[in-house]
mmCIF file of C-alpha atoms in Angstrom:
data_model
loop_
_atom_site.group_PDB
_atom_site.id
_atom_site.type_symbol
_atom_site.label_atom_id
_atom_site.label_comp_id
_atom_site.label_asym_id
_atom_site.label_seq_id
_atom_site.Cartn_x
_atom_site.Cartn_y
_atom_site.Cartn_z
ATOM 1 C CA UNK A 12 -11.647 -7.723 -8.590
ATOM 2 C CA UNK A 13 -7.829 -6.863 -10.535
ATOM 3 C CA UNK A 14 -9.764 -6.214 -14.004
ATOM 4 C CA UNK A 15 -12.159 -4.173 -12.472
ATOM 5 C CA UNK A 16 -9.776 -1.500 -10.817
ATOM 6 C CA UNK A 17 -7.685 -1.746 -14.652
ATOM 7 C CA UNK A 18 -10.109 -1.550 -16.994
ATOM 8 C CA UNK A 19 -13.767 0.515 -17.826
ATOM 9 C CA UNK A 20 -15.512 -2.087 -15.725
ATOM 10 C CA UNK A 21 -14.851 -1.044 -12.480
ATOM 11 C CA UNK A 22 -15.674 2.177 -10.210
ATOM 12 C CA UNK A 23 -13.968 5.307 -10.564
ATOM 13 C CA UNK A 24 -12.573 5.845 -7.715
ATOM 14 C CA UNK A 25 -11.786 2.950 -4.742
ATOM 15 C CA UNK A 26 -11.382 4.016 -1.116
ATOM 16 C CA UNK A 27 -13.276 1.095 0.655
ATOM 17 C CA UNK A 28 -10.808 -0.511 2.451
ATOM 18 C CA UNK A 29 -12.089 -3.495 2.408
ATOM 19 C CA UNK A 30 -11.546 -3.210 -1.114
ATOM 20 C CA UNK A 31 -7.538 -2.442 -0.937
ATOM 21 C CA UNK A 32 -7.449 -5.184 0.863
ATOM 22 C CA UNK A 33 -8.855 -7.353 -1.546
ATOM 23 C CA UNK A 34 -7.273 -5.758 -4.739
ATOM 24 C CA UNK A 35 -3.860 -6.543 -2.648
ATOM 25 C CA UNK A 36 -4.882 -10.266 -2.465
ATOM 26 C CA UNK A 37 -5.795 -9.589 -6.422
ATOM 27 C CA UNK A 38 -1.939 -8.808 -7.094
ATOM 28 C CA UNK A 39 -1.146 -11.532 -9.161
ATOM 29 C CA UNK A 40 -3.650 -11.126 -11.282
ATOM 30 C CA UNK A 41 -2.174 -7.271 -12.607
ATOM 31 C CA UNK A 42 0.517 -9.414 -14.686
ATOM 32 C CA UNK A 43 -2.270 -11.564 -16.291
ATOM 33 C CA UNK A 44 -4.452 -8.589 -16.934
ATOM 34 C CA UNK A 45 -1.868 -5.832 -18.606
ATOM 35 C CA UNK A 46 -0.532 -8.918 -20.987
ATOM 36 C CA UNK A 47 -4.392 -9.318 -21.755
ATOM 37 C CA UNK A 48 -4.738 -5.472 -22.889
ATOM 38 C CA UNK A 49 -0.776 -5.177 -24.100
ATOM 39 C CA UNK A 50 -1.663 -8.340 -26.575
ATOM 40 C CA UNK A 51 -4.722 -6.522 -27.327
ATOM 41 C CA UNK A 52 -3.819 -3.226 -28.141
ATOM 42 C CA UNK A 53 -0.367 -5.556 -29.619
ATOM 43 C CA UNK A 54 -2.637 -6.592 -32.571
ATOM 44 C CA UNK A 55 -4.371 -3.486 -33.184
ATOM 45 C CA UNK A 56 -1.470 -2.267 -34.361
ATOM 46 C CA UNK A 57 -0.523 -5.630 -36.293
ATOM 47 C CA UNK A 58 -3.623 -5.356 -38.073
ATOM 48 C CA UNK A 59 -3.091 -1.328 -38.900
ATOM 49 C CA UNK A 60 -0.095 -1.935 -40.219
ATOM 50 C CA UNK A 61 -0.747 -5.781 -42.391
ATOM 51 C CA UNK A 62 -3.242 -3.549 -44.063
ATOM 52 C CA UNK A 63 -0.456 -0.548 -45.233
ATOM 53 C CA UNK A 64 -1.096 1.841 -42.695
ATOM 54 C CA UNK A 65 1.713 3.130 -41.529
ATOM 55 C CA UNK A 66 3.430 2.546 -38.551
ATOM 56 C CA UNK A 67 2.973 6.077 -36.810
ATOM 57 C CA UNK A 68 -1.002 5.938 -37.531
ATOM 58 C CA UNK A 69 -0.989 2.022 -36.421
ATOM 59 C CA UNK A 70 0.440 3.214 -32.896
ATOM 60 C CA UNK A 71 -2.054 5.599 -32.556
ATOM 61 C CA UNK A 72 -4.356 2.819 -33.414
ATOM 62 C CA UNK A 73 -2.538 1.037 -30.776
ATOM 63 C CA UNK A 74 -2.727 3.912 -27.787
ATOM 64 C CA UNK A 75 -6.326 5.018 -29.066
ATOM 65 C CA UNK A 76 -7.140 0.759 -27.419
ATOM 66 C CA UNK A 77 -5.491 1.038 -24.723
ATOM 67 C CA UNK A 78 -6.940 4.336 -23.589
ATOM 68 C CA UNK A 79 -10.438 3.049 -24.511
ATOM 69 C CA UNK A 80 -9.911 -0.201 -22.624
ATOM 70 C CA UNK A 81 -8.293 1.237 -19.795
ATOM 71 C CA UNK A 82 -11.318 4.581 -19.467
ATOM 72 C CA UNK A 83 -8.448 6.437 -19.764
ATOM 73 C CA UNK A 84 -7.918 6.206 -16.068
ATOM 74 C CA UNK A 85 -4.245 5.295 -15.940
ATOM 75 C CA UNK A 86 -3.517 8.899 -18.182
ATOM 76 C CA UNK A 87 -6.221 11.191 -15.977
ATOM 77 C CA UNK A 88 -4.572 9.999 -12.686
ATOM 78 C CA UNK A 89 -0.902 10.732 -14.300
ATOM 79 C CA UNK A 90 -3.023 14.864 -15.157
ATOM 80 C CA UNK A 91 -3.793 14.919 -12.264
ATOM 81 C CA UNK A 92 -0.766 14.316 -10.176
ATOM 82 C CA UNK A 93 1.525 15.806 -12.365
ATOM 83 C CA UNK A 94 -0.654 19.122 -11.349
ATOM 84 C CA UNK A 95 -0.002 18.164 -8.089
ATOM 85 C CA UNK A 96 3.405 18.116 -8.807
ATOM 86 C CA UNK A 97 2.961 21.548 -9.876
ATOM 87 C CA UNK A 98 1.691 23.341 -7.463
ATOM 88 C CA UNK A 99 3.299 26.234 -5.434
ATOM 89 C CA UNK A 100 2.347 24.369 -2.152
ATOM 90 C CA UNK A 101 1.061 21.229 -0.906
ATOM 91 C CA UNK A 102 -2.223 20.541 -0.788
ATOM 92 C CA UNK A 103 -4.941 18.803 1.848
ATOM 93 C CA UNK A 104 -6.400 15.810 1.522
ATOM 94 C CA UNK A 105 -9.482 17.287 0.145
ATOM 95 C CA UNK A 106 -8.108 18.987 -2.573
ATOM 96 C CA UNK A 107 -5.417 17.123 -3.810
ATOM 97 C CA UNK A 108 -7.770 15.748 -6.455
ATOM 98 C CA UNK A 109 -8.977 18.981 -8.548
ATOM 99 C CA UNK A 110 -12.153 19.346 -10.819
ATOM 100 C CA UNK A 111 -10.275 20.313 -13.976
ATOM 101 C CA UNK A 112 -6.730 19.962 -15.027
ATOM 102 C CA UNK A 113 -4.420 22.409 -15.318
ATOM 103 C CA UNK A 114 -1.276 23.397 -17.466
ATOM 104 C CA UNK A 115 1.074 20.411 -15.927
ATOM 105 C CA UNK A 116 -1.210 17.975 -16.384
ATOM 106 C CA UNK A 117 -2.004 19.172 -19.934
ATOM 107 C CA UNK A 118 2.108 19.125 -21.550
ATOM 108 C CA UNK A 119 2.562 15.967 -19.300
ATOM 109 C CA UNK A 120 0.041 14.032 -20.413
ATOM 110 C CA UNK A 121 0.385 14.894 -24.272
ATOM 111 C CA UNK A 122 4.071 14.370 -23.262
ATOM 112 C CA UNK A 123 3.402 10.869 -22.276
ATOM 113 C CA UNK A 124 0.572 10.203 -24.894
ATOM 114 C CA UNK A 125 3.572 11.179 -27.840
ATOM 115 C CA UNK A 126 6.362 9.305 -26.284
ATOM 116 C CA UNK A 127 4.288 6.205 -26.031
ATOM 117 C CA UNK A 128 3.002 7.068 -29.646
ATOM 118 C CA UNK A 129 6.237 7.797 -31.145
ATOM 119 C CA UNK A 130 8.502 5.137 -29.518
ATOM 120 C CA UNK A 131 5.882 2.453 -30.694
ATOM 121 C CA UNK A 132 6.027 3.496 -34.345
ATOM 122 C CA UNK A 133 10.656 3.650 -33.983
ATOM 123 C CA UNK A 134 9.725 0.208 -33.300
ATOM 124 C CA UNK A 135 7.856 -0.684 -36.365
ATOM 125 C CA UNK A 136 7.454 -4.794 -36.943
ATOM 126 C CA UNK A 137 4.356 -5.445 -35.781
ATOM 127 C CA UNK A 138 5.874 -8.999 -34.337
ATOM 128 C CA UNK A 139 7.873 -6.880 -32.483
ATOM 129 C CA UNK A 140 5.502 -4.091 -31.103
ATOM 130 C CA UNK A 141 3.085 -7.071 -30.357
ATOM 131 C CA UNK A 142 5.546 -8.236 -27.750
ATOM 132 C CA UNK A 143 7.117 -4.391 -26.627
ATOM 133 C CA UNK A 144 3.300 -3.821 -25.588
ATOM 134 C CA UNK A 145 2.314 -7.383 -24.265
ATOM 135 C CA UNK A 146 5.495 -7.396 -22.565
ATOM 136 C CA UNK A 147 4.646 -3.523 -21.451
ATOM 137 C CA UNK A 148 0.659 -3.783 -19.961
ATOM 138 C CA UNK A 149 1.801 -7.551 -17.513
ATOM 139 C CA UNK A 150 5.250 -5.801 -16.224
ATOM 140 C CA UNK A 151 3.150 -2.696 -15.926
ATOM 141 C CA UNK A 152 1.005 -3.828 -13.807
ATOM 142 C CA UNK A 153 2.405 -5.452 -11.994
ATOM 143 C CA UNK A 154 4.797 -2.865 -11.006
ATOM 144 C CA UNK A 155 1.620 -1.203 -8.946
ATOM 145 C CA UNK A 156 0.766 -3.944 -6.582
ATOM 146 C CA UNK A 157 3.699 -2.732 -4.202
ATOM 147 C CA UNK A 158 1.814 0.609 -4.949
ATOM 148 C CA UNK A 159 -1.385 0.045 -4.671
ATOM 149 C CA UNK A 160 -0.427 -2.158 -1.195
ATOM 150 C CA UNK A 161 2.117 -0.578 0.912
ATOM 151 C CA UNK A 162 0.265 2.840 -0.127
ATOM 152 C CA UNK A 163 1.715 6.210 -0.943
ATOM 153 C CA UNK A 164 -0.876 9.140 -1.594
ATOM 154 C CA UNK A 165 -1.815 12.091 0.892
ATOM 155 C CA UNK A 166 -4.456 11.192 3.539
ATOM 156 C CA UNK A 167 -3.139 7.236 3.420
ATOM 157 C CA UNK A 168 -2.410 5.973 6.159
ATOM 158 C CA UNK A 169 0.271 2.589 5.298
ATOM 159 C CA UNK A 170 -1.256 -0.616 6.463
ATOM 160 C CA UNK A 171 -0.448 -2.607 9.331
ATOM 161 C CA UNK A 172 2.005 -4.646 9.167
ATOM 162 C CA UNK A 173 0.466 -8.037 9.420
ATOM 163 C CA UNK A 174 -2.118 -7.169 7.136
ATOM 164 C CA UNK A 175 0.104 -5.395 4.286
ATOM 165 C CA UNK A 176 2.303 -9.522 4.869
ATOM 166 C CA UNK A 177 -1.030 -11.224 4.012
ATOM 167 C CA UNK A 178 -0.878 -9.762 0.590
ATOM 168 C CA UNK A 179 2.501 -10.799 0.283
ATOM 169 C CA UNK A 180 3.029 -13.375 -1.711
ATOM 170 C CA UNK A 181 0.214 -12.273 -4.119
ATOM 171 C CA UNK A 182 2.839 -9.404 -5.049
ATOM 172 C CA UNK A 183 6.249 -12.090 -5.924
ATOM 173 C CA UNK A 184 3.719 -13.946 -7.560
ATOM 174 C CA UNK A 185 2.551 -11.404 -10.385
ATOM 175 C CA UNK A 186 6.171 -9.625 -10.282
ATOM 176 C CA UNK A 187 7.309 -13.009 -11.238
ATOM 177 C CA UNK A 188 4.638 -13.589 -13.924
ATOM 178 C CA UNK A 189 5.396 -9.770 -14.631
ATOM 179 C CA UNK A 190 9.807 -11.297 -15.343
ATOM 180 C CA UNK A 191 8.473 -14.248 -16.857
ATOM 181 C CA UNK A 192 6.752 -12.335 -19.389
ATOM 182 C CA UNK A 193 8.998 -9.955 -20.077
ATOM 183 C CA UNK A 194 12.000 -12.216 -20.765
ATOM 184 C CA UNK A 195 10.267 -14.664 -23.143
ATOM 185 C CA UNK A 196 8.669 -11.698 -24.977
ATOM 186 C CA UNK A 197 11.185 -9.247 -25.350
ATOM 187 C CA UNK A 198 14.119 -11.389 -23.800
ATOM 188 C CA UNK A 199 16.757 -9.557 -21.519
ATOM 189 C CA UNK A 200 16.844 -6.241 -23.524
ATOM 190 C CA UNK A 201 13.543 -6.646 -21.662
ATOM 191 C CA UNK A 202 14.632 -7.023 -17.873
ATOM 192 C CA UNK A 203 16.348 -3.946 -18.144
ATOM 193 C CA UNK A 204 13.676 -1.562 -19.053
ATOM 194 C CA UNK A 205 11.724 -3.843 -16.340
ATOM 195 C CA UNK A 206 14.427 -2.477 -13.947
ATOM 196 C CA UNK A 207 14.906 1.468 -15.816
ATOM 197 C CA UNK A 208 11.151 1.599 -15.407
ATOM 198 C CA UNK A 209 10.747 0.408 -12.363
ATOM 199 C CA UNK A 210 13.653 2.729 -10.877
ATOM 200 C CA UNK A 211 11.296 5.601 -12.468
ATOM 201 C CA UNK A 212 8.515 4.195 -11.124
ATOM 202 C CA UNK A 213 10.459 3.758 -7.365
ATOM 203 C CA UNK A 214 11.075 8.208 -8.388
ATOM 204 C CA UNK A 215 7.410 8.732 -9.056
ATOM 205 C CA UNK A 216 5.646 7.376 -6.419
ATOM 206 C CA UNK A 217 8.368 9.235 -4.298
ATOM 207 C CA UNK A 218 7.494 12.475 -5.126
ATOM 208 C CA UNK A 219 4.005 12.136 -5.590
ATOM 209 C CA UNK A 220 3.687 11.232 -1.974
ATOM 210 C CA UNK A 221 2.833 13.785 -0.507
ATOM 211 C CA UNK A 222 1.322 15.623 -3.752
ATOM 212 C CA UNK A 223 -1.701 13.206 -4.643
ATOM 213 C CA UNK A 224 -4.473 11.143 -4.010
ATOM 214 C CA UNK A 225 -3.165 7.511 -3.119
ATOM 215 C CA UNK A 226 -5.567 6.089 -6.502
ATOM 216 C CA UNK A 227 -4.118 8.985 -9.034
ATOM 217 C CA UNK A 228 0.048 7.708 -7.555
ATOM 218 C CA UNK A 229 -1.053 4.163 -7.668
ATOM 219 C CA UNK A 230 -2.834 4.691 -10.943
ATOM 220 C CA UNK A 231 -0.901 7.537 -12.149
ATOM 221 C CA UNK A 232 2.352 4.879 -11.766
ATOM 222 C CA UNK A 233 1.001 2.203 -14.765
ATOM 223 C CA UNK A 234 2.075 5.183 -17.524
ATOM 224 C CA UNK A 235 5.472 6.430 -16.400
ATOM 225 C CA UNK A 236 5.699 2.646 -16.010
ATOM 226 C CA UNK A 237 5.440 1.746 -20.261
ATOM 227 C CA UNK A 238 6.463 5.241 -21.474
ATOM 228 C CA UNK A 239 10.047 4.682 -20.187
ATOM 229 C CA UNK A 240 10.314 0.637 -20.471
ATOM 230 C CA UNK A 241 8.641 1.598 -24.497
ATOM 231 C CA UNK A 242 11.479 3.951 -24.656
ATOM 232 C CA UNK A 243 13.392 1.653 -23.150
ATOM 233 C CA UNK A 244 13.698 -0.893 -25.244
ATOM 234 C CA UNK A 245 13.082 0.783 -28.364
ATOM 235 C CA UNK A 246 16.407 2.199 -26.977
ATOM 236 C CA UNK A 247 18.027 -0.946 -26.868
ATOM 237 C CA UNK A 248 16.551 -3.236 -29.693
#
């Protein structure tokens, strides 16, 4: 279930309550899948760096791999949400996801992609980039679970209290896995980056809650988290 939601293997729209409930129970797998995606992207960078390509080219290849592996879901969601935030009025549920991207969405998407590519290139060392992308992939996906479970977004209701409790253990396990992976691969600087990125996601979710569809708020959060995490890690190294 988590693999279907976080990669190109799954459906393009997640709306059925049954699917959302099952997704919440799969939350413990979010950081594992994220770690796998990050490790694969890190390996792409290591190979490019190892054959003598410039760090910027390797970073571009790593980010391109992540975009392809996830069918650009996170990037598209962030861009649509940026359009919603830039709107002069609060959209209704039926027009929360516009058919085309506006200027705000395109600009935010370019900035997010550019920041990730530049930060990865700045880390430069193949081993450091591999560890950073693995930790970023794991913790950024773990951060999606609370949003997916308790939900922010136009036209969506928060699950009943008993229903929300049913997935709490899975959420905690997922967060615990992400914490361990960050500490093991990038040390205490990774923990600081995790805290900063989580705060950025909380702010993002609060601002986006009334202006975008729930799926866009959840999926777009991964881009916000990963970008802030990598920037913080680069600054702290």
